[in-house]
Amino acid sequence: MQFRILGPVEIQDERTGLRILPTGAKQRALLGALVVKSGHVVSVHRLIDELWGEHPPANATNALQAHVARLRRLLPVPEPGSGEPHHEWIVTRSLGYVLRPGRSTTDAQRFNELAAQGRAVAADDPQHAVELLRSALALWRGPALEGSVRGDICAAEAAQLEENRLTALETLYDACLRAARHDEIIGELEELTTDHPMRERFYDLLMVALYRCGRQAEALSVYDRARKRLVHELGVEPGPALRGRMDAILRHDPGLAVPGVPDRMASVLPMPLPTRAPGPASGTGGPDATVLSLSGEIARLQHRIERLSLEHEELMRRFDRLVAQPAAGQ
C-alpha cells in the first residue's frame, strides 16, 4: 500500500495496481490530513476545522463520523483465504482519529529519501545525483495534496513539500552544471524563472548555463530581467549571490568554466574587467550614495557595451573568413 499525496490524494495498492480515489473534496481533505499526521491522533476539532473551516454544520461531529466511516470502507482489506492479517487503518481514539500506516508508505517519504541521496552525492558524483533527483521529481503528479487543501494541516504540509520540490530542482540543476550538462537544462530553467520569478537561484543557474554555452549577452539579460522583476514586485535589488554572478560573468571568472574545459567566452575576449566596488545599500546614504551607485551602474553598462562590441567584431571577422573561403577556392 502506498498513500500518494504528491498530486491528488489517492491510495495505490501495489500488489494489484489498483488506485483508490476518494470522492468529494471533504473525503480527500480527511484522508490528506490523516496521512500527513500518520501515526498521530488528530483531534475531532482539528478535523472539523480541516473539512469545514469557520462554517461547520450544526452536527459537525456526526458528519465527521460519517466521512470517517465512508473512508474506512474505501481502504482495502485482505482477500478471504489470503492468510493476511486484518489491518485496521483508521482507529478511533478518545480525542479523535489516527491513521495507522502499518507497512504502507507515502510517495512523499520516497521523494524525500531520493532527494536526500541526491544531495549527498552531488559534489562527488553529479551524474548519479542527477539520476536520483530526476527519479525523486518524477514522483510528482501535480501540486502536493491537490484538491485537499482546505485547512491548516494540509496547507502547511503542501507548502513544505513544494519548498522541498523547489530545493530538489535547484540541487538537480546544480548537479547538471557540475556534470557539464549545461546545454540540456536551459529550456527547463527558462520555464522555472517564469513560474517562480522571485526565486533568485533559478536565475543564477540559468546565467551559468547560458554563459557556458557561449551566450554571455543572454546570461546578462537574465540578470536584468531578474532585477526588474524583483524591484517591481518586492522593491528590492537582487541579492549578493546573483550580483556576484553577474560580475563574475562580466570578468569571465575562470570559476564559471567547466573544470578541464576551456572557457569559450574567455577565448574570444581575454581582457579581464575590473570587479565592481561594493556600494552602499539601496535607499540609504543620501544623495552622494545614490550618485555613487548610479555611477557604478553606468560604468558596468559601459563595460558591457564594450564587451558586446568586441564580440560583434569577432563574429563579423569569423563570418568574413567563412564567406571568403569558397571565393578563394573558386
Short mmCIF file of C-alpha atoms in Angstrom, two decimals:
data_model
loop_
_atom_site.label_atom_id
_atom_site.label_comp_id
_atom_site.label_asym_id
_atom_site.label_seq_id
_atom_site.Cartn_x
_atom_site.Cartn_y
_atom_site.Cartn_z
CA MET A 1 0.00 0.00 0.00
CA GLN A 2 1.15 3.50 -0.77
CA PHE A 3 -0.61 6.69 0.18
CA ARG A 4 0.12 9.23 -2.54
CA ILE A 5 -0.01 12.95 -1.77
CA LEU A 6 2.38 14.40 -4.38
CA GLY A 7 -0.58 15.39 -6.51
CA PRO A 8 -4.24 14.50 -5.95
CA VAL A 9 -4.64 12.35 -2.83
CA GLU A 10 -5.04 8.68 -3.68
CA ILE A 11 -4.23 5.18 -2.45
CA GLN A 12 -2.19 2.79 -4.57
CA ASP A 13 -2.45 -0.95 -3.93
CA GLU A 14 0.97 -2.01 -5.18
CA ARG A 15 0.04 -5.71 -5.25
CA THR A 16 -2.82 -5.29 -7.68
CA GLY A 17 -2.06 -1.87 -9.19
CA LEU A 18 -5.49 -0.69 -8.05
CA ARG A 19 -5.84 3.06 -7.47
CA ILE A 20 -8.38 4.21 -4.90
CA LEU A 21 -9.57 7.78 -5.31
CA PRO A 22 -11.70 9.36 -2.56
CA THR A 23 -14.75 11.09 -3.97
CA GLY A 24 -15.55 14.60 -2.87
CA ALA A 25 -13.37 17.40 -1.55
CA LYS A 26 -14.08 16.60 2.12
CA GLN A 27 -13.16 12.94 1.71
CA ARG A 28 -9.88 13.97 0.08
CA ALA A 29 -9.21 16.55 2.79
CA LEU A 30 -9.91 13.99 5.52
CA LEU A 31 -7.60 11.38 4.00
CA GLY A 32 -4.94 14.00 3.31
CA ALA A 33 -4.97 15.25 6.91
CA LEU A 34 -4.80 11.72 8.34
CA VAL A 35 -1.92 10.78 6.01
CA VAL A 36 0.00 13.94 6.89
CA LYS A 37 -0.43 13.15 10.60
CA SER A 38 0.02 9.41 10.07
CA GLY A 39 0.64 7.57 13.35
CA HIS A 40 -0.60 10.51 15.43
CA VAL A 41 -4.04 11.20 16.83
CA VAL A 42 -5.80 14.08 15.10
CA SER A 43 -8.46 15.61 17.29
CA VAL A 44 -12.07 15.84 16.23
CA HIS A 45 -11.93 19.63 16.49
CA ARG A 46 -8.91 19.87 14.16
CA LEU A 47 -10.52 17.58 11.62
CA ILE A 48 -13.75 19.60 11.71
CA ASP A 49 -11.69 22.76 11.11
CA GLU A 50 -9.87 20.99 8.28
CA LEU A 51 -13.07 19.98 6.50
CA TRP A 52 -15.39 22.93 7.18
CA GLY A 53 -13.25 25.80 8.42
CA GLU A 54 -15.23 28.60 10.06
CA HIS A 55 -18.60 27.28 8.87
CA PRO A 56 -19.10 23.78 10.32
CA PRO A 57 -22.56 22.19 10.18
CA ALA A 58 -24.69 22.06 13.31
CA ASN A 59 -23.98 18.34 13.71
CA ALA A 60 -20.30 18.54 12.73
CA THR A 61 -19.18 15.63 14.93
CA ASN A 62 -21.76 13.27 13.43
CA ALA A 63 -20.92 14.49 9.91
CA LEU A 64 -17.23 13.79 10.56
CA GLN A 65 -18.07 10.28 11.80
CA ALA A 66 -19.96 9.64 8.58
CA HIS A 67 -16.99 10.74 6.48
CA VAL A 68 -14.62 8.54 8.51
CA ALA A 69 -16.95 5.56 8.04
CA ARG A 70 -17.04 6.06 4.26
CA LEU A 71 -13.25 6.42 4.17
CA ARG A 72 -12.82 3.18 6.12
CA ARG A 73 -14.88 1.37 3.52
CA LEU A 74 -12.57 2.65 0.79
CA LEU A 75 -9.41 1.24 2.35
CA PRO A 76 -8.53 -2.28 1.18
CA VAL A 77 -8.91 -5.37 3.35
CA PRO A 78 -7.23 -8.78 2.86
CA GLU A 79 -8.86 -11.16 0.39
CA PRO A 80 -10.70 -14.04 2.07
CA GLY A 81 -8.39 -17.01 2.35
CA SER A 82 -5.26 -14.97 1.64
CA GLY A 83 -3.91 -15.60 5.11
CA GLU A 84 -3.04 -11.95 5.57
CA PRO A 85 -3.95 -10.49 8.96
CA HIS A 86 -6.66 -7.88 9.08
CA HIS A 87 -5.32 -4.35 9.49
CA GLU A 88 -7.48 -1.56 10.90
CA TRP A 89 -6.33 1.53 9.05
CA ILE A 90 -8.27 4.24 10.90
CA VAL A 91 -8.62 3.82 14.65
CA THR A 92 -10.96 5.82 16.86
CA ARG A 93 -9.42 7.31 19.99
CA SER A 94 -10.99 9.26 22.82
CA LEU A 95 -9.89 12.59 21.35
CA GLY A 96 -10.06 11.85 17.65
CA TYR A 97 -8.76 9.52 14.94
CA VAL A 98 -5.40 8.09 13.93
CA LEU A 99 -4.26 6.53 10.66
CA ARG A 100 -2.08 3.50 11.35
CA PRO A 101 0.22 3.09 8.33
CA GLY A 102 1.48 -0.40 9.15
CA ARG A 103 3.91 -1.38 6.40
CA SER A 104 2.50 1.16 3.95
CA THR A 105 4.50 4.17 2.80
CA THR A 106 3.86 7.51 1.16
CA ASP A 107 5.26 8.88 -2.08
CA ALA A 108 6.39 11.93 -0.10
CA GLN A 109 8.62 9.73 2.04
CA ARG A 110 10.14 8.17 -1.07
CA PHE A 111 10.67 11.59 -2.64
CA ASN A 112 12.47 12.90 0.44
CA GLU A 113 14.68 9.79 0.60
CA LEU A 114 15.76 10.05 -3.05
CA ALA A 115 16.30 13.81 -2.80
CA ALA A 116 18.48 13.36 0.29
CA GLN A 117 20.54 10.69 -1.50
CA GLY A 118 20.97 13.02 -4.47
CA ARG A 119 22.16 15.88 -2.27
CA ALA A 120 24.62 13.58 -0.50
CA VAL A 121 26.45 12.61 -3.73
CA ALA A 122 26.03 15.83 -5.73
CA ALA A 123 29.57 17.08 -5.08
CA ASP A 124 31.42 13.79 -5.71
CA ASP A 125 29.21 12.07 -8.29
CA PRO A 126 26.99 14.65 -10.01
CA GLN A 127 25.89 12.23 -12.76
CA HIS A 128 24.45 9.84 -10.16
CA ALA A 129 22.93 12.78 -8.30
CA VAL A 130 21.10 13.83 -11.47
CA GLU A 131 19.62 10.33 -11.81
CA LEU A 132 18.49 10.23 -8.18
CA LEU A 133 16.95 13.69 -8.27
CA ARG A 134 15.19 13.07 -11.58
CA SER A 135 13.68 9.91 -10.06
CA ALA A 136 12.57 11.84 -6.99
CA LEU A 137 10.91 14.60 -9.01
CA ALA A 138 9.21 12.07 -11.30
CA LEU A 139 7.04 11.03 -8.32
CA TRP A 140 5.17 14.32 -8.51
CA ARG A 141 1.83 14.15 -10.34
CA GLY A 142 0.76 17.73 -9.63
CA PRO A 143 0.69 20.18 -6.71
CA ALA A 144 1.03 18.42 -3.35
CA LEU A 145 -2.31 17.42 -1.82
CA GLU A 146 -4.12 18.86 -4.82
CA GLY A 147 -7.83 19.16 -4.12
CA SER A 148 -7.33 18.54 -0.38
CA VAL A 149 -6.01 21.87 0.86
CA ARG A 150 -8.98 23.11 2.83
CA GLY A 151 -7.43 23.62 6.28
CA ASP A 152 -4.22 24.29 8.14
CA ILE A 153 -2.92 20.70 8.27
CA CYS A 154 -2.89 20.08 4.53
CA ALA A 155 -1.98 23.68 3.68
CA ALA A 156 1.15 23.61 5.86
CA GLU A 157 2.25 20.24 4.52
CA ALA A 158 1.62 21.25 0.90
CA ALA A 159 3.73 24.40 1.37
CA GLN A 160 6.59 22.42 2.93
CA LEU A 161 6.52 19.77 0.20
CA GLU A 162 6.54 22.44 -2.50
CA GLU A 163 9.58 24.05 -0.89
CA ASN A 164 11.27 20.63 -0.81
CA ARG A 165 10.47 20.19 -4.51
CA LEU A 166 11.98 23.55 -5.46
CA THR A 167 15.09 22.82 -3.40
CA ALA A 168 15.43 19.47 -5.15
CA LEU A 169 15.16 21.25 -8.52
CA GLU A 170 17.91 23.66 -7.53
CA THR A 171 20.12 20.75 -6.47
CA LEU A 172 19.33 18.90 -9.70
CA TYR A 173 20.38 21.76 -11.98
CA ASP A 174 23.45 22.48 -9.89
CA ALA A 175 24.42 18.81 -10.35
CA CYS A 176 23.77 19.13 -14.09
CA LEU A 177 26.21 22.04 -14.23
CA ARG A 178 28.77 20.04 -12.25
CA ALA A 179 28.33 17.20 -14.75
CA ALA A 180 28.86 19.56 -17.74
CA ARG A 181 25.26 19.10 -18.90
CA HIS A 182 24.58 22.84 -19.12
CA ASP A 183 23.24 22.70 -22.67
CA GLU A 184 20.44 20.30 -21.61
CA ILE A 185 18.85 22.47 -18.93
CA ILE A 186 18.48 25.94 -20.40
CA GLY A 187 14.89 25.42 -21.54
CA GLU A 188 13.83 23.95 -18.19
CA LEU A 189 15.45 26.79 -16.27
CA GLU A 190 13.79 29.37 -18.52
CA GLU A 191 10.41 27.90 -17.57
CA LEU A 192 11.29 27.86 -13.88
CA THR A 193 12.32 31.53 -13.88
CA THR A 194 8.92 32.30 -15.40
CA ASP A 195 6.98 30.09 -12.98
CA HIS A 196 8.95 31.21 -9.89
CA PRO A 197 10.12 34.75 -10.67
CA MET A 198 11.05 35.57 -7.06
CA ARG A 199 13.43 32.62 -6.67
CA GLU A 200 16.87 34.03 -7.46
CA ARG A 201 18.67 30.68 -7.53
CA PHE A 202 16.97 29.68 -10.78
CA TYR A 203 18.18 32.89 -12.45
CA ASP A 204 21.67 32.18 -11.12
CA LEU A 205 21.76 28.65 -12.55
CA LEU A 206 20.36 29.83 -15.88
CA MET A 207 23.03 32.52 -16.17
CA VAL A 208 25.80 29.96 -15.67
CA ALA A 209 24.26 27.55 -18.18
CA LEU A 210 23.96 30.28 -20.83
CA TYR A 211 27.48 31.55 -20.19
CA ARG A 212 28.94 28.07 -20.60
CA CYS A 213 27.15 27.76 -23.92
CA GLY A 214 28.90 30.93 -25.12
CA ARG A 215 25.80 33.09 -24.71
CA GLN A 216 27.16 35.80 -22.44
CA ALA A 217 24.82 38.56 -23.62
CA GLU A 218 21.78 36.38 -22.90
CA ALA A 219 23.18 35.48 -19.48
CA LEU A 220 23.46 39.17 -18.62
CA SER A 221 19.96 39.85 -19.91
CA VAL A 222 18.69 37.23 -17.45
CA TYR A 223 20.17 39.29 -14.63
CA ASP A 224 18.45 42.42 -15.96
CA ARG A 225 15.14 40.56 -16.14
CA ALA A 226 15.54 39.26 -12.60
CA ARG A 227 16.43 42.69 -11.25
CA LYS A 228 13.44 44.38 -12.90
CA ARG A 229 11.07 41.74 -11.56
CA LEU A 230 12.44 41.88 -8.02
CA VAL A 231 12.38 45.67 -7.92
CA HIS A 232 8.86 45.79 -9.36
CA GLU A 233 7.36 43.03 -7.20
CA LEU A 234 9.28 43.36 -3.92
CA GLY A 235 11.04 46.70 -4.10
CA VAL A 236 14.45 45.09 -3.52
CA GLU A 237 17.63 44.65 -5.52
CA PRO A 238 18.96 41.15 -6.33
CA GLY A 239 20.88 39.51 -3.50
CA PRO A 240 24.68 39.32 -3.28
CA ALA A 241 24.83 35.85 -4.89
CA LEU A 242 23.10 36.98 -8.07
CA ARG A 243 25.02 40.27 -8.22
CA GLY A 244 28.24 38.34 -7.75
CA ARG A 245 27.29 36.03 -10.60
CA MET A 246 26.77 38.97 -12.94
CA ASP A 247 30.16 40.41 -12.01
CA ALA A 248 31.82 37.01 -12.50
CA ILE A 249 30.33 36.74 -15.99
CA LEU A 250 31.49 40.24 -16.91
CA ARG A 251 35.01 39.37 -15.70
CA HIS A 252 35.00 35.92 -17.33
CA ASP A 253 35.83 34.43 -13.97
CA PRO A 254 37.61 31.07 -14.56
CA GLY A 255 35.44 29.55 -11.85
CA LEU A 256 32.45 29.70 -14.22
CA ALA A 257 34.00 27.28 -16.72
CA VAL A 258 33.52 23.52 -16.60
CA PRO A 259 36.65 22.00 -14.97
CA GLY A 260 39.03 20.82 -17.67
CA VAL A 261 37.15 22.57 -20.49
CA PRO A 262 38.40 25.89 -21.97
CA ASP A 263 36.18 28.89 -21.31
CA ARG A 264 34.56 29.64 -24.67
CA MET A 265 33.93 33.27 -23.83
CA ALA A 266 37.37 33.92 -22.37
CA SER A 267 38.96 32.57 -25.57
CA VAL A 268 37.11 35.25 -27.54
CA LEU A 269 37.59 38.07 -25.03
CA PRO A 270 40.67 37.52 -22.91
CA MET A 271 40.85 41.03 -21.45
CA PRO A 272 39.53 40.97 -17.84
CA LEU A 273 37.18 43.56 -16.44
CA PRO A 274 37.63 45.22 -13.07
CA THR A 275 35.46 43.92 -10.27
CA ARG A 276 32.58 46.02 -9.07
CA ALA A 277 33.29 48.05 -5.99
CA PRO A 278 30.81 47.41 -3.20
CA GLY A 279 28.39 50.27 -2.82
CA PRO A 280 26.03 51.33 -0.07
CA ALA A 281 22.68 49.67 0.38
CA SER A 282 19.92 50.85 -1.90
CA GLY A 283 17.91 53.65 -0.47
CA THR A 284 20.49 54.66 2.21
CA GLY A 285 23.36 57.10 2.43
CA GLY A 286 21.75 60.20 0.92
CA PRO A 287 22.34 61.83 -2.49
CA ASP A 288 26.09 61.13 -2.57
CA ALA A 289 25.48 57.44 -2.13
CA THR A 290 22.85 57.49 -4.85
CA VAL A 291 25.23 59.23 -7.27
CA LEU A 292 27.97 56.70 -6.44
CA SER A 293 25.60 53.80 -7.01
CA LEU A 294 24.42 55.20 -10.34
CA SER A 295 28.00 55.86 -11.41
CA GLY A 296 28.84 52.26 -10.74
CA GLU A 297 25.85 51.08 -12.77
CA ILE A 298 26.87 53.35 -15.68
CA ALA A 299 30.45 52.04 -15.56
CA ARG A 300 29.24 48.45 -15.63
CA LEU A 301 26.94 49.18 -18.56
CA GLN A 302 29.84 50.79 -20.44
CA HIS A 303 32.00 47.73 -19.84
CA ARG A 304 29.18 45.53 -21.04
CA ILE A 305 28.75 47.57 -24.21
CA GLU A 306 32.47 47.32 -24.89
CA ARG A 307 32.34 43.58 -24.43
CA LEU A 308 29.38 43.18 -26.74
CA SER A 309 31.08 45.35 -29.34
CA LEU A 310 34.17 43.16 -29.23
CA GLU A 311 32.03 40.04 -29.52
CA HIS A 312 30.26 41.55 -32.52
CA GLU A 313 33.57 42.38 -34.22
CA GLU A 314 34.92 38.89 -33.61
CA LEU A 315 31.77 37.29 -35.02
CA MET A 316 31.93 39.52 -38.11
CA ARG A 317 35.58 38.52 -38.67
CA ARG A 318 34.62 34.86 -38.46
CA PHE A 319 31.76 35.45 -40.87
CA ASP A 320 34.03 37.24 -43.35
CA ARG A 321 36.54 34.37 -43.24
CA LEU A 322 33.80 31.81 -43.86
CA VAL A 323 32.46 33.82 -46.81
CA ALA A 324 35.95 34.30 -48.26
CA GLN A 325 36.84 30.60 -48.22
CA PRO A 326 34.51 29.50 -51.08
CA ALA A 327 35.59 32.50 -53.13
CA ALA A 328 39.26 31.60 -52.69
CA GLY A 329 38.55 28.05 -53.75
CA GLN A 330 36.92 29.22 -56.98
#
